[in-house]
């Protein structure tokens, strides 16, 4: 993967972050790239075993997302400015 290549294989010069395969009904995903580190992603997925959501932290390995942490969340508030 080149420096301008995103996890989904497209040229990064045309986009700012990797596309999410999630829809609003399925959950929410935010991908970002810290300075000099691989892409990271946080996802919120609805819990099936209880009320609330799972907050899932992932890191891009070069070919797929690897889960590095997960915790339950009661509520989500999104504020886009």
Coordinates of C-alpha atoms in Angstrom, one line a residue:
X1 CA 0.0 0.0 0.0
X2 CA 1.5 3.4 -1.0
X3 CA 1.4 6.5 1.2
X4 CA -1.5 7.9 -0.9
X5 CA -3.5 4.6 -0.8
X6 CA -6.5 4.2 1.5
X7 CA -7.5 1.0 3.2
X8 CA -10.1 0.4 0.5
X9 CA -7.5 0.7 -2.3
X10 CA -8.5 4.0 -3.8
X11 CA -6.0 6.9 -4.2
X12 CA -6.0 9.1 -1.0
X13 CA -5.3 12.3 -3.0
X14 CA -9.0 12.3 -4.0
X15 CA -10.4 11.6 -0.5
X16 CA -9.8 12.5 3.1
X17 CA -10.5 9.1 4.9
X18 CA -11.5 5.5 4.2
X19 CA -15.1 4.8 3.4
X20 CA -17.2 3.1 6.0
X21 CA -19.2 0.0 5.1
X22 CA -21.7 0.9 7.8
X23 CA -25.0 2.6 7.2
X24 CA -26.6 4.9 9.9
X25 CA -29.1 2.0 10.7
X26 CA -26.2 -0.4 11.3
X27 CA -23.9 1.9 13.3
X28 CA -21.4 4.7 13.0
X29 CA -17.8 4.6 11.9
X30 CA -15.1 7.3 12.0
X31 CA -11.7 6.6 10.4
X32 CA -8.7 8.8 11.0
X33 CA -4.9 8.6 10.5
X34 CA -2.7 9.9 13.4
X35 CA 0.6 11.4 12.3
X36 CA 3.1 8.8 11.2
X37 CA 0.8 5.9 12.2
X38 CA -1.6 3.5 10.4
X39 CA -5.2 4.4 9.9
X40 CA -7.5 3.9 12.9
X41 CA -11.2 3.6 13.2
X42 CA -13.8 3.8 15.9
X43 CA -17.1 2.2 15.3
X44 CA -20.3 2.1 17.3
X45 CA -22.4 -1.1 16.7
X46 CA -25.8 -1.7 18.3
X47 CA -25.6 -4.4 21.0
X48 CA -27.7 -7.5 20.4
X49 CA -27.4 -8.8 24.0
X50 CA -28.4 -5.6 25.8
X51 CA -29.4 -2.0 25.4
X52 CA -26.8 0.4 24.1
X53 CA -23.8 0.1 21.7
X54 CA -20.4 -1.4 21.4
X55 CA -17.5 1.1 20.9
X56 CA -15.0 -0.8 18.8
X57 CA -11.4 0.5 18.3
X58 CA -9.7 -0.8 15.2
X59 CA -6.3 -0.4 13.4
X60 CA -5.7 -0.9 9.7
X61 CA -3.2 -3.7 9.1
X62 CA -2.6 -2.9 5.4
X63 CA -5.3 -5.4 4.2
X64 CA -8.0 -5.4 6.9
X65 CA -9.2 -3.8 10.1
X66 CA -7.9 -5.4 13.3
X67 CA -9.9 -4.9 16.6
X68 CA -7.7 -3.5 19.3
X69 CA -10.4 -2.8 21.9
X70 CA -14.1 -2.8 22.7
X71 CA -16.3 -1.5 25.4
X72 CA -20.1 -1.1 26.0
X73 CA -21.6 2.4 25.7
X74 CA -25.1 3.5 27.0
X75 CA -25.7 6.5 24.7
X76 CA -24.1 8.2 21.7
X77 CA -24.4 11.9 20.9
X78 CA -23.0 13.2 17.5
X79 CA -22.4 16.9 17.0
X80 CA -21.0 17.9 13.6
X81 CA -19.8 21.5 13.5

